[in-house]
Amino acid sequence: MTISSSLPRPEARVNDFVARFANVNGTGSASANFLFAKAIFRMGIPVTPKNIFPSNIQGLPTWYEVRVSEKGYLGRREGIDLLVAVNAQSMKQDIASVREGGYLMYDSTKKLAPELIRDGIHYLGVPMMELANENFSNPRQRQLFKNIIYVGALAVLLQIEFSVLETLLKEQFAGKEKLIAPNLKALKLGMDYAREHFDYPLDFYLERRDLIGDKIMVDGNTACGLGAVYGGATVMAWYPITPSTSVAEAFEKYASKYRVDPITGKNQYAVVQAEDELAAMGMVIGANWNGARALTATSGPGVSLMNEFIGLAYFAEVPAVLIDVQRAGPSTGMPTRTQQSDITLAANASHGDSKHPLLFPTTPKECFEMTAECFDLADRLQTPIILMTDLDLGMNDHMSEPFQWEKDRKYDRGKVLNKEELDAMGRYGRYLDQEGDGIPYRTYPGTHPTKGAFTTRGTSRDEYAVYTEDSAAYKRNMDRLLVKWETAKSLVPKPQLYQETNQSDWGMLFFGTSAFSSEEARDLLAAREIPLDALRIKAFPFGQETEAFVRSHQLVFVIEQNRDGQMRSLLIQEMQHDPHRLVSILNYDGMPITADQIALKIADYLKQNNAVPHDLSETLI
């Protein structure tokens, strides 16, 4: 049954819509929804899915949002064009989220309550549970195949190629062939029902394209785990915490493939689940001090617990790699929602004066590359390096360029003295700055029988690692660490400039997953004659490119996903910028920021300050 089918049919849109699935957590909907997204990807069409799930195991509402964009926009967009609503708990709010003129598909096995009928949208009733009950006897199968039935109906309404869905199901159940036939049956049940009861396709639909090329679909946590293996890591210590746990799982998966002696079959790696995050960081420091490359992964609460050991690694100058998959805080916050709210926590982790290099990947490919790069930077700078991802990047699948690795690439172990070098020198000074870059020479334990030994301590010491509370020696050490910080500016990844020369008095600055929506917002504003120059930060400390970008614009909009404008605060703190020059564009509701939000907030600010002549609110979306 289709309610409101007399609504005027708008102009058709090809490969440009947002679909959302409203399910119940723990009902097997995730695989069906991913089947939908992956089929679109296999048809050569850019697509980006977002899994919006609760922090319990089963029973609460969960959503899966899929954006399809022929233009390749991969950030979230406001408004839902098609909503598949099969969760009574969230039905009312789900219906309210549908755009005017949009579509709501629901399970019509039971009649829809009158209060759920909304003017201005199309209702597509499919008796999903009824069809599942009539065609399958197993209760668990009935629930699972109900999800496949709605995918089948969507295949007809949106013109998803059946052969693509069939191939994906065969790939999914390879080795479990007896499951293929019932899944195909459920798919065809939905397809047959849609053909018999609805006009199709809808006014937005899919057409095969060749816009994917050699891109892959992968999540950022998997990319980080693989990047750690390629980056030379052999030790991972961790404590389970959402949304970072799958980093450790991915590392173990790939290490068990690539870090096993082919002759003896012995593992050449160690994965340790510690009793807590603090212990995990302690193990990482110990392994790196011994010459291994080691990492841990956590989220905001774990970084809080690790602060004491992060400060030890900074002051004792021991390499360490930490992957922070950020979630919504403070405290427990919203464990399964995304934010960029650990920036200041990570940048200055520990008491006292400390600064830590941060890297900000945007794509899975950058997760892979930057994780590997973290180990070189940690060894080179002899300090903790923190990779700042977030739940959106870490746990959601993203379209990505394929990963690449140069076979002859050498690891940069930094300033490490060998036995011959120790033989040739006089007294070894662990914390001597011999080259003016703030980085001393270190040794691995056991390098020399009599030379190169030193005491690693978290207390004050002189250049020879001898304990002292002499004020002058302490100050010399702290000043040298600042020299090292300046050296780090030339070693961390440089920002991405979106123009060769400035085209506007206004700029926008963003990082991490905010980049997807920021790039689209820039295009939306440019189409309304509001040009903005753009820069994407890839690392902290900031280099001269970031400094020059801010100084050369009257206003710079800093786009970030936290309440307090943490990146803006870092820019002001580190570069002594005029606070009025930097304007925060913020989102902190736990959902990925949208292009619409960014464009509207920038346009409103410029209008309020008489920088643009008219209100653009109604034309931006």
Coordinates of C-alpha atoms in Angstrom, one line a residue:
M1 CA 0.0 0.0 0.0
T2 CA 1.3 3.5 -0.9
I3 CA -0.1 6.4 1.1
S4 CA 0.1 9.9 -0.3
S5 CA 0.9 8.6 -3.8
S6 CA -0.9 11.6 -5.3
L7 CA 2.0 14.0 -4.2
P8 CA 3.5 15.8 -7.2
R9 CA 6.5 13.9 -8.6
P10 CA 9.6 16.0 -8.6
E11 CA 12.3 16.1 -11.2
A12 CA 14.3 12.9 -11.3
R13 CA 17.7 12.7 -9.6
V14 CA 20.2 10.2 -10.5
N15 CA 22.8 8.9 -8.0
D16 CA 22.1 11.7 -5.5
F17 CA 20.1 10.9 -2.3
V18 CA 20.4 9.9 1.3
A19 CA 18.8 6.7 2.6
R20 CA 18.5 5.8 6.3
F21 CA 17.6 2.5 7.9
A22 CA 16.0 2.6 11.4
N23 CA 16.5 -0.8 13.0
V24 CA 16.7 -2.4 16.4
N25 CA 20.2 -3.1 17.7
G26 CA 21.1 -6.9 17.6
T27 CA 18.5 -8.0 15.0
G28 CA 20.9 -8.7 12.2
S29 CA 20.2 -5.6 10.2
A30 CA 23.8 -4.5 9.9
S31 CA 24.7 -7.1 7.2
A32 CA 21.6 -6.3 5.2
N33 CA 22.3 -2.6 5.3
F34 CA 25.9 -3.0 4.4
L35 CA 24.8 -5.2 1.5
F36 CA 22.8 -2.2 0.2
A37 CA 25.7 0.2 0.5
K38 CA 28.2 -2.2 -1.0
A39 CA 26.0 -2.9 -4.0
I40 CA 25.9 0.8 -4.8
F41 CA 29.7 0.9 -4.5
R42 CA 30.0 -2.1 -6.9
M43 CA 27.8 -0.2 -9.4
G44 CA 30.7 2.3 -9.6
I45 CA 28.8 5.0 -7.7
P46 CA 30.4 7.0 -4.8
V47 CA 28.7 6.1 -1.5
T48 CA 29.5 6.7 2.1
P49 CA 27.7 4.8 5.0
K50 CA 27.4 5.8 8.6
N51 CA 26.5 3.3 11.3
I52 CA 24.8 5.1 14.2
F53 CA 24.4 2.6 17.0
P54 CA 23.8 2.6 20.7
S55 CA 26.3 1.6 23.4
N56 CA 24.3 -1.4 24.6
I57 CA 24.4 -4.8 23.0
Q58 CA 20.8 -5.3 22.0
G59 CA 17.3 -3.7 22.0
L60 CA 17.9 0.0 21.5
P61 CA 17.3 2.0 18.2
T62 CA 20.1 1.9 15.7
W63 CA 20.4 3.7 12.4
Y64 CA 22.4 3.2 9.2
E65 CA 22.7 6.2 6.9
V66 CA 23.9 5.9 3.3
R67 CA 24.7 8.9 1.2
V68 CA 24.9 8.5 -2.5
S69 CA 26.7 11.3 -4.4
E70 CA 27.6 11.3 -8.1
K71 CA 29.8 14.3 -7.4
G72 CA 31.7 12.3 -4.8
Y73 CA 30.7 14.3 -1.7
L74 CA 31.4 11.9 1.2
G75 CA 30.3 13.9 4.2
R76 CA 26.8 13.8 5.8
R77 CA 24.0 15.9 4.4
E78 CA 20.9 17.2 6.1
G79 CA 17.6 15.6 5.3
I80 CA 16.6 12.0 4.5
D81 CA 15.2 11.2 1.1
L82 CA 14.3 7.6 1.9
L83 CA 13.8 6.1 5.3
V84 CA 13.3 2.4 6.0
A85 CA 11.6 2.4 9.4
V86 CA 11.3 -1.0 11.1
N87 CA 11.7 0.1 14.7
A88 CA 8.5 1.1 16.5
Q89 CA 10.5 2.8 19.3
S90 CA 11.9 5.5 17.0
M91 CA 9.2 5.6 14.4
K92 CA 7.9 9.1 15.3
Q93 CA 11.2 10.8 15.2
D94 CA 12.2 8.8 12.1
I95 CA 9.2 10.0 10.2
A96 CA 10.0 13.6 11.2
S97 CA 13.5 13.3 9.7
V98 CA 12.2 12.6 6.2
R99 CA 12.4 15.5 3.7
E100 CA 9.3 17.0 2.3
G101 CA 8.3 14.9 -0.7
G102 CA 10.5 12.0 0.6
Y103 CA 9.7 8.4 1.1
L104 CA 9.1 6.2 4.1
M105 CA 9.2 2.4 3.8
Y106 CA 7.7 0.5 6.7
D107 CA 6.5 -3.0 7.7
S108 CA 2.8 -3.0 6.8
T109 CA 2.3 -6.4 8.4
K110 CA 0.5 -4.3 11.1
K111 CA -1.5 -1.2 10.2
L112 CA 0.3 2.1 10.8
A113 CA -1.1 4.1 13.7
P114 CA -3.0 7.3 12.6
E115 CA -0.6 9.6 14.5
L116 CA 2.3 8.3 12.4
I117 CA 0.7 9.5 9.1
R118 CA 2.4 12.8 8.0
D119 CA 1.4 15.0 5.2
G120 CA 4.0 15.7 2.5
I121 CA 5.8 12.4 2.3
H122 CA 5.2 9.1 0.5
Y123 CA 4.5 5.9 2.5
L124 CA 5.6 2.6 1.0
G125 CA 4.1 -0.3 3.0
V126 CA 5.8 -3.7 2.6
P127 CA 4.6 -6.6 4.7
M128 CA 8.1 -7.7 5.6
M129 CA 7.3 -9.8 8.7
E130 CA 4.3 -11.4 7.0
L131 CA 6.4 -12.4 4.0
A132 CA 9.1 -13.8 6.2
N133 CA 6.7 -15.8 8.3
E134 CA 5.0 -17.3 5.2
N135 CA 8.2 -18.4 3.6
F136 CA 10.6 -19.3 6.4
S137 CA 10.0 -21.6 9.4
N138 CA 13.0 -20.8 11.6
P139 CA 12.2 -17.9 14.0
R140 CA 15.7 -16.5 13.8
Q141 CA 15.8 -16.8 10.0
R142 CA 12.4 -14.9 9.9
Q143 CA 13.9 -11.9 11.6
L144 CA 17.1 -12.0 9.6
F145 CA 15.4 -12.4 6.2
K146 CA 12.9 -9.6 7.0
N147 CA 15.9 -7.3 6.5
I148 CA 16.9 -8.9 3.2
I149 CA 13.2 -8.5 2.0
Y150 CA 13.4 -4.7 2.4
V151 CA 16.7 -4.7 0.5
G152 CA 15.0 -6.5 -2.3
A153 CA 12.2 -4.0 -2.4
L154 CA 14.8 -1.2 -2.6
A155 CA 16.6 -2.9 -5.4
V156 CA 13.5 -2.5 -7.6
L157 CA 12.6 1.0 -6.4
L158 CA 16.1 2.3 -6.8
Q159 CA 17.3 0.1 -9.7
I160 CA 20.1 -1.8 -7.9
E161 CA 21.3 -4.5 -10.2
F162 CA 20.2 -7.9 -9.1
S163 CA 23.4 -9.5 -10.4
V164 CA 25.5 -7.3 -8.1
L165 CA 23.4 -8.3 -5.0
E166 CA 23.6 -12.0 -6.0
T167 CA 27.4 -11.8 -6.4
L168 CA 27.8 -10.1 -3.0
L169 CA 25.7 -12.7 -1.3
K170 CA 27.7 -15.5 -2.8
E171 CA 30.9 -13.8 -1.7
Q172 CA 29.5 -13.2 1.8
F173 CA 28.5 -16.9 2.3
A174 CA 31.4 -18.5 0.5
G175 CA 32.0 -21.8 2.4
K176 CA 28.4 -21.6 3.7
E177 CA 26.7 -22.2 0.4
K178 CA 23.4 -23.5 2.0
L179 CA 22.7 -19.9 3.2
I180 CA 22.9 -18.5 -0.3
A181 CA 19.6 -19.9 -1.6
P182 CA 17.4 -18.6 1.3
N183 CA 19.0 -15.2 1.2
L184 CA 18.3 -15.0 -2.6
K185 CA 14.8 -16.1 -1.9
A186 CA 14.2 -13.3 0.6
L187 CA 15.7 -10.8 -1.8
K188 CA 13.3 -11.9 -4.6
L189 CA 10.3 -11.8 -2.2
G190 CA 11.0 -8.1 -1.7
M191 CA 11.6 -7.5 -5.4
D192 CA 8.4 -9.2 -6.5
Y193 CA 6.3 -7.3 -3.9
A194 CA 7.7 -3.9 -5.0
R195 CA 7.1 -4.7 -8.7
E196 CA 3.5 -5.7 -8.0
H197 CA 2.6 -2.8 -5.7
F198 CA 4.6 0.3 -6.5
D199 CA 5.5 2.6 -9.4
Y200 CA 9.2 2.3 -10.0
P201 CA 11.9 3.6 -10.0
L202 CA 11.4 6.4 -7.5
D203 CA 12.1 10.0 -8.5
F204 CA 15.7 9.4 -7.4
Y205 CA 17.4 6.2 -8.4
L206 CA 20.7 4.6 -9.4
E207 CA 22.5 4.3 -12.7
R208 CA 25.7 2.4 -13.1
R209 CA 28.8 4.6 -13.4
D210 CA 32.6 4.2 -13.5
L211 CA 33.4 6.7 -10.8
I212 CA 35.1 4.4 -8.3
G213 CA 38.2 3.4 -10.3
D214 CA 40.5 1.3 -8.0
K215 CA 39.1 2.7 -4.8
I216 CA 38.4 0.4 -1.9
M217 CA 35.9 0.5 0.9
V218 CA 37.5 0.0 4.4
D219 CA 37.3 1.4 7.9
G220 CA 40.0 3.5 9.5
N221 CA 40.7 1.2 12.4
T222 CA 41.5 -1.6 10.1
A223 CA 43.8 0.7 8.1
C224 CA 45.5 1.7 11.4
G225 CA 46.1 -1.9 12.4
L226 CA 47.6 -2.7 9.0
G227 CA 49.7 0.5 9.0
A228 CA 51.2 -0.4 12.3
V229 CA 52.3 -3.8 10.9
Y230 CA 53.8 -2.1 7.9
G231 CA 55.4 0.6 10.1
G232 CA 57.4 -2.1 11.9
A233 CA 55.4 -2.5 15.1
T234 CA 55.9 -5.8 16.8
V235 CA 54.2 -5.1 20.2
M236 CA 50.7 -3.9 21.0
A237 CA 49.5 -3.4 24.5
W238 CA 45.9 -2.3 24.9
Y239 CA 42.7 -2.3 27.0
P240 CA 39.3 -2.7 25.3
I241 CA 37.4 0.5 24.8
T242 CA 34.9 1.7 22.2
P243 CA 35.6 2.7 19.5
S244 CA 39.3 1.7 19.4
T245 CA 39.1 -2.1 20.1
S246 CA 39.1 -3.1 16.4
V247 CA 42.5 -1.4 16.0
A248 CA 44.0 -4.1 18.2
E249 CA 42.0 -6.8 16.5
A250 CA 43.2 -5.6 13.1
F251 CA 46.8 -5.4 14.2
E252 CA 46.6 -9.0 15.6
K253 CA 44.9 -10.2 12.4
Y254 CA 47.6 -8.8 10.1
A255 CA 50.5 -9.5 12.5
S256 CA 49.5 -13.2 12.6
K257 CA 49.8 -13.2 8.8
Y258 CA 52.9 -11.1 8.3
R259 CA 54.8 -11.4 11.6
V260 CA 55.3 -15.2 11.8
D261 CA 58.6 -16.9 11.2
P262 CA 58.1 -18.9 8.0
I263 CA 60.6 -21.6 9.1
T264 CA 59.8 -22.1 12.8
G265 CA 56.2 -20.9 12.7
K266 CA 56.8 -18.8 15.8
N267 CA 55.1 -15.5 16.3
Q268 CA 57.4 -12.5 15.9
Y269 CA 54.9 -10.2 17.6
A270 CA 53.2 -9.8 21.0
V271 CA 49.7 -8.5 21.7
V272 CA 49.0 -8.0 25.4
Q273 CA 45.6 -7.0 26.9
A274 CA 46.6 -5.1 30.0
E275 CA 44.6 -4.6 33.2
D276 CA 43.9 -1.0 32.2
E277 CA 44.9 1.8 29.9
L278 CA 47.7 3.1 32.2
A279 CA 49.3 -0.3 32.3
A280 CA 49.0 -0.6 28.5
M281 CA 50.9 2.6 28.0
G282 CA 53.6 1.5 30.5
M283 CA 54.1 -1.7 28.5
V284 CA 54.4 0.4 25.3
I285 CA 57.1 2.6 26.9
G286 CA 59.0 -0.5 28.1
A287 CA 58.9 -2.2 24.7
N288 CA 60.1 1.0 22.9
W289 CA 62.8 1.6 25.4
N290 CA 64.1 -1.9 24.6
G291 CA 64.2 -1.1 20.9
A292 CA 60.9 -2.6 19.7
R293 CA 58.3 -0.6 17.9
A294 CA 55.2 -0.7 20.1
L295 CA 51.8 1.0 20.1
T296 CA 48.5 1.2 22.0
A297 CA 45.0 2.3 20.9
T298 CA 42.3 3.9 23.1
S299 CA 39.8 6.7 23.3
G300 CA 39.4 9.8 25.4
P301 CA 38.9 8.1 28.8
G302 CA 41.9 5.9 28.2
V303 CA 44.1 9.0 27.2
S304 CA 43.0 10.5 30.5
L305 CA 44.3 7.5 32.4
M306 CA 47.5 7.3 30.4
N307 CA 48.5 10.9 31.2
E308 CA 51.1 10.0 33.8
F309 CA 52.9 7.6 31.6
I310 CA 52.7 9.9 28.5
G311 CA 54.4 12.5 30.6
L312 CA 57.1 10.0 31.6
A313 CA 57.7 9.2 27.9
Y314 CA 57.9 12.9 27.0
F315 CA 60.3 13.8 29.8
A316 CA 62.4 10.6 29.7
E317 CA 62.4 10.8 25.8
V318 CA 61.2 7.4 25.0
P319 CA 59.4 6.8 21.7
A320 CA 55.7 5.7 21.9
V321 CA 52.8 5.5 19.5
L322 CA 49.2 6.1 20.6
I323 CA 46.1 5.9 18.4
D324 CA 43.2 7.9 19.9
V325 CA 39.9 7.0 18.3
Q326 CA 37.9 9.9 19.7
R327 CA 34.3 9.7 20.9
A328 CA 31.9 12.0 22.7
G329 CA 33.0 13.0 26.2
P330 CA 33.5 14.1 28.9
S331 CA 33.6 11.2 31.3
T332 CA 31.8 8.2 29.7
G333 CA 29.9 10.6 27.5
M334 CA 28.4 8.9 24.5
P335 CA 30.7 6.0 23.8
T336 CA 29.3 5.3 20.3
R337 CA 29.1 8.8 19.0
T338 CA 31.8 10.7 17.2
Q339 CA 33.7 13.9 18.2
Q340 CA 37.0 15.7 17.8
S341 CA 37.1 16.6 21.5
D342 CA 40.5 15.2 22.7
I343 CA 42.6 17.8 20.9
T344 CA 43.8 19.8 23.9
L345 CA 43.9 16.7 26.2
A346 CA 46.2 14.9 23.7
A347 CA 48.3 17.9 22.8
N348 CA 49.3 18.6 26.4
A349 CA 48.8 15.2 28.1
S350 CA 50.4 15.1 31.5
H351 CA 51.0 17.6 34.3
G352 CA 53.7 20.2 33.9
D353 CA 54.8 21.6 30.6
S354 CA 54.5 19.1 27.8
K355 CA 53.6 19.1 24.2
H356 CA 53.0 16.1 22.0
P357 CA 52.9 15.9 18.1
L358 CA 49.5 15.0 16.8
L359 CA 48.6 13.6 13.4
F360 CA 45.1 14.1 11.9
P361 CA 44.2 11.6 9.1
T362 CA 41.1 12.1 7.1
T363 CA 40.8 8.9 5.0
P364 CA 41.6 5.2 5.6
K365 CA 44.6 5.6 3.3
E366 CA 45.9 8.4 5.5
C367 CA 45.2 6.2 8.6
F368 CA 47.4 3.5 7.0
E369 CA 50.2 6.0 6.0
M370 CA 50.2 8.1 9.1
T371 CA 50.2 5.2 11.5
A372 CA 53.3 3.9 9.8
E373 CA 54.8 7.4 9.8
C374 CA 54.1 7.7 13.6
F375 CA 56.8 5.1 14.3
D376 CA 59.4 6.9 12.3
L377 CA 58.5 10.2 14.0
A378 CA 58.5 8.7 17.5
D379 CA 62.0 7.2 16.9
R380 CA 63.3 10.3 15.3
L381 CA 61.9 12.7 17.9
Q382 CA 62.2 10.2 20.9
T383 CA 58.7 11.2 22.1
P384 CA 55.1 10.0 22.1
I385 CA 53.3 10.5 18.8
I386 CA 49.5 10.5 18.9
L387 CA 47.3 9.7 15.9
M388 CA 44.0 11.5 16.3
T389 CA 41.2 9.6 14.5
D390 CA 37.5 9.5 15.6
L391 CA 34.7 7.0 15.7
D392 CA 33.3 8.2 12.3
L393 CA 36.6 7.4 10.6
G394 CA 37.6 4.5 12.7
M395 CA 34.4 2.4 12.7
N396 CA 32.6 3.4 9.5
D397 CA 33.5 2.1 6.1
H398 CA 34.8 4.8 3.8
M399 CA 35.7 5.0 0.1
S400 CA 39.5 5.2 0.0
E401 CA 42.4 5.2 -2.4
P402 CA 44.2 1.9 -2.3
F403 CA 47.1 1.6 0.2
Q404 CA 50.6 1.7 -1.2
W405 CA 54.0 0.8 0.2
E406 CA 57.4 1.3 -1.2
K407 CA 59.2 -2.1 -1.1
D408 CA 62.6 -0.4 -0.5
R409 CA 61.4 1.9 2.2
K410 CA 63.7 2.0 5.2
Y411 CA 62.5 2.7 8.8
D412 CA 64.0 5.8 10.4
R413 CA 65.2 4.7 13.8
G414 CA 66.6 8.2 14.6
K415 CA 69.7 8.8 16.6
V416 CA 70.7 5.4 18.0
L417 CA 74.3 4.7 18.7
N418 CA 75.8 1.3 17.9
K419 CA 78.8 -0.4 19.5
E420 CA 81.4 1.0 17.1
E421 CA 80.1 4.6 17.6
L422 CA 80.2 4.1 21.4
D423 CA 83.8 2.8 21.1
A424 CA 84.9 5.9 19.2
M425 CA 83.5 8.4 21.7
G426 CA 84.4 9.6 25.2
R427 CA 81.8 10.0 27.9
Y428 CA 78.3 9.3 26.6
G429 CA 75.7 11.9 27.5
R430 CA 72.1 10.6 27.0
Y431 CA 70.6 14.1 27.0
L432 CA 73.3 16.1 25.2
D433 CA 72.2 18.1 22.2
Q434 CA 75.1 17.7 19.9
E435 CA 73.6 19.0 16.7
G436 CA 71.4 21.9 17.8
D437 CA 68.1 20.2 16.9
G438 CA 67.2 19.3 20.5
I439 CA 67.3 15.6 19.9
P440 CA 70.0 13.6 21.8
Y441 CA 71.5 10.2 21.0
R442 CA 70.1 7.1 22.6
T443 CA 71.2 3.5 22.9
Y444 CA 69.4 0.2 23.1
P445 CA 70.0 -2.0 26.2
G446 CA 73.0 -4.4 25.7
T447 CA 74.5 -2.5 22.8
H448 CA 77.9 -2.3 24.5
P449 CA 79.4 -4.2 27.5
T450 CA 80.7 -1.1 29.3
K451 CA 79.5 2.1 27.4
G452 CA 76.2 3.7 26.6
A453 CA 74.3 2.7 29.8
F454 CA 72.2 5.3 31.5
T455 CA 69.4 5.5 34.0
T456 CA 66.0 6.3 32.5
R457 CA 64.1 8.4 35.0
G458 CA 61.1 10.7 35.3
T459 CA 62.9 12.9 37.7
S460 CA 65.1 15.9 36.8
R461 CA 68.6 15.0 35.6
D462 CA 71.6 16.6 33.8
E463 CA 72.9 15.9 30.3
Y464 CA 74.5 12.7 31.4
A465 CA 71.2 11.3 32.9
V466 CA 72.5 11.9 36.4
Y467 CA 69.9 12.8 38.9
T468 CA 69.9 16.4 40.0
E469 CA 67.6 19.1 41.3
D470 CA 69.8 21.9 40.1
S471 CA 67.6 24.6 38.7
A472 CA 70.0 25.5 35.9
A473 CA 70.2 21.9 34.7
Y474 CA 66.4 21.4 34.8
K475 CA 65.9 24.6 32.8
R476 CA 68.5 23.6 30.2
N477 CA 66.7 20.3 29.7
M478 CA 63.2 22.0 29.4
D479 CA 64.6 24.6 26.9
R480 CA 66.2 21.8 24.9
L481 CA 62.8 20.1 24.7
L482 CA 61.4 23.3 23.2
V483 CA 64.2 23.2 20.5
K484 CA 63.1 19.7 19.7
W485 CA 59.5 21.0 19.4
E486 CA 60.7 23.4 16.8
T487 CA 62.5 20.6 15.0
A488 CA 59.2 18.6 15.0
K489 CA 57.5 21.3 12.9
S490 CA 59.7 20.4 9.9
L491 CA 59.1 16.6 10.3
V492 CA 55.4 16.2 10.8
P493 CA 53.1 16.1 7.7
K494 CA 52.5 19.5 6.1
P495 CA 49.0 20.9 5.7
Q496 CA 47.0 20.7 2.4
L497 CA 46.4 24.0 0.7
Y498 CA 43.4 24.1 -1.7
Q499 CA 44.6 27.0 -3.8
E500 CA 48.0 28.1 -5.1
T501 CA 47.4 31.7 -4.1
N502 CA 44.8 33.4 -2.0
Q503 CA 41.6 34.2 -3.7
S504 CA 39.6 35.6 -0.8
D505 CA 39.9 37.7 2.4
W506 CA 38.2 34.8 4.2
G507 CA 39.5 31.3 4.8
M508 CA 38.4 28.1 6.3
L509 CA 40.5 25.6 8.2
F510 CA 39.6 22.1 9.1
F511 CA 41.1 18.7 9.9
G512 CA 40.2 15.0 10.1
T513 CA 36.7 13.9 9.2
S514 CA 35.5 17.5 9.2
A515 CA 37.2 17.7 5.8
F516 CA 34.5 15.8 3.9
S517 CA 31.7 18.3 4.8
S518 CA 34.0 21.3 4.8
E519 CA 35.0 20.7 1.2
E520 CA 31.3 20.4 0.1
A521 CA 30.4 23.5 2.2
R522 CA 33.1 25.5 0.4
D523 CA 31.5 24.5 -3.0
L524 CA 28.0 25.5 -1.7
L525 CA 29.2 28.9 -0.7
A526 CA 31.3 29.5 -3.8
A527 CA 28.1 28.8 -5.9
R528 CA 26.5 31.7 -4.0
E529 CA 29.5 34.0 -4.6
I530 CA 31.0 33.5 -1.2
P531 CA 34.6 32.4 -2.0
L532 CA 36.8 31.0 0.7
D533 CA 40.3 29.8 0.6
A534 CA 40.9 26.5 2.5
L535 CA 43.6 24.7 4.4
R536 CA 43.4 21.2 5.9
I537 CA 45.7 20.7 9.0
K538 CA 47.4 17.3 9.0
A539 CA 49.5 17.7 12.1
F540 CA 50.4 19.6 15.3
P541 CA 52.8 21.4 15.8
F542 CA 51.8 23.8 13.1
G543 CA 54.3 24.8 10.5
Q544 CA 54.9 28.0 8.6
E545 CA 52.2 27.1 6.0
T546 CA 49.4 27.3 8.6
E547 CA 50.9 30.4 10.2
A548 CA 51.0 32.1 6.8
F549 CA 47.5 31.0 5.9
V550 CA 45.9 32.5 9.0
R551 CA 48.0 35.7 8.9
S552 CA 47.0 36.4 5.2
H553 CA 43.2 36.3 5.8
Q554 CA 41.0 38.8 7.6
L555 CA 38.8 36.0 8.9
V556 CA 39.5 32.2 9.2
F557 CA 36.6 29.9 10.1
V558 CA 37.9 27.0 12.1
I559 CA 35.7 24.0 11.6
E560 CA 35.8 21.3 14.3
Q561 CA 33.6 18.8 16.2
N562 CA 33.7 19.8 19.8
R563 CA 32.1 22.4 22.0
D564 CA 35.0 24.6 23.1
G565 CA 36.8 25.2 19.8
Q566 CA 39.9 23.2 20.8
M567 CA 41.8 23.5 17.6
R568 CA 41.2 27.3 17.6
S569 CA 42.6 27.4 21.1
L570 CA 45.7 25.6 20.0
L571 CA 46.2 28.0 17.1
I572 CA 45.9 31.0 19.4
Q573 CA 48.1 29.5 22.0
E574 CA 50.9 28.3 19.6
M575 CA 50.9 31.2 17.1
Q576 CA 49.7 34.1 19.2
H577 CA 47.0 34.9 16.7
D578 CA 44.4 37.6 17.3
P579 CA 41.4 35.6 18.6
H580 CA 39.0 37.8 16.7
R581 CA 40.6 36.6 13.4
L582 CA 39.6 33.0 14.1
V583 CA 35.9 32.1 14.1
S584 CA 34.7 28.8 15.4
I585 CA 32.2 26.7 13.4
L586 CA 31.3 23.9 15.8
N587 CA 29.3 20.7 16.0
Y588 CA 29.2 18.6 19.1
D589 CA 26.0 16.5 19.0
G590 CA 27.9 13.3 18.5
M591 CA 26.9 13.1 14.8
P592 CA 29.3 13.9 11.9
I593 CA 29.1 17.5 11.0
T594 CA 27.2 18.3 7.7
A595 CA 28.0 20.6 4.8
D596 CA 24.7 22.3 5.4
Q597 CA 25.6 23.2 9.0
I598 CA 29.0 24.6 8.0
A599 CA 27.7 26.7 5.0
L600 CA 24.8 28.1 7.0
K601 CA 26.9 29.1 10.0
I602 CA 29.5 30.8 7.8
A603 CA 26.9 32.6 5.7
D604 CA 25.0 33.7 8.9
Y605 CA 28.2 35.1 10.5
L606 CA 29.1 37.0 7.4
K607 CA 25.6 38.4 7.1
Q608 CA 25.5 39.5 10.7
N609 CA 28.8 41.3 10.2
N610 CA 27.6 42.9 7.0
A611 CA 30.2 41.1 4.9
V612 CA 27.6 39.7 2.5
P613 CA 24.6 41.7 1.3
H614 CA 21.7 39.3 1.9
D615 CA 20.5 36.3 3.8
L616 CA 21.5 33.1 2.0
S617 CA 19.8 30.6 4.5
E618 CA 17.0 29.5 2.1
T619 CA 19.3 29.1 -0.9
L620 CA 22.0 27.0 0.7
I621 CA 20.2 23.7 1.2

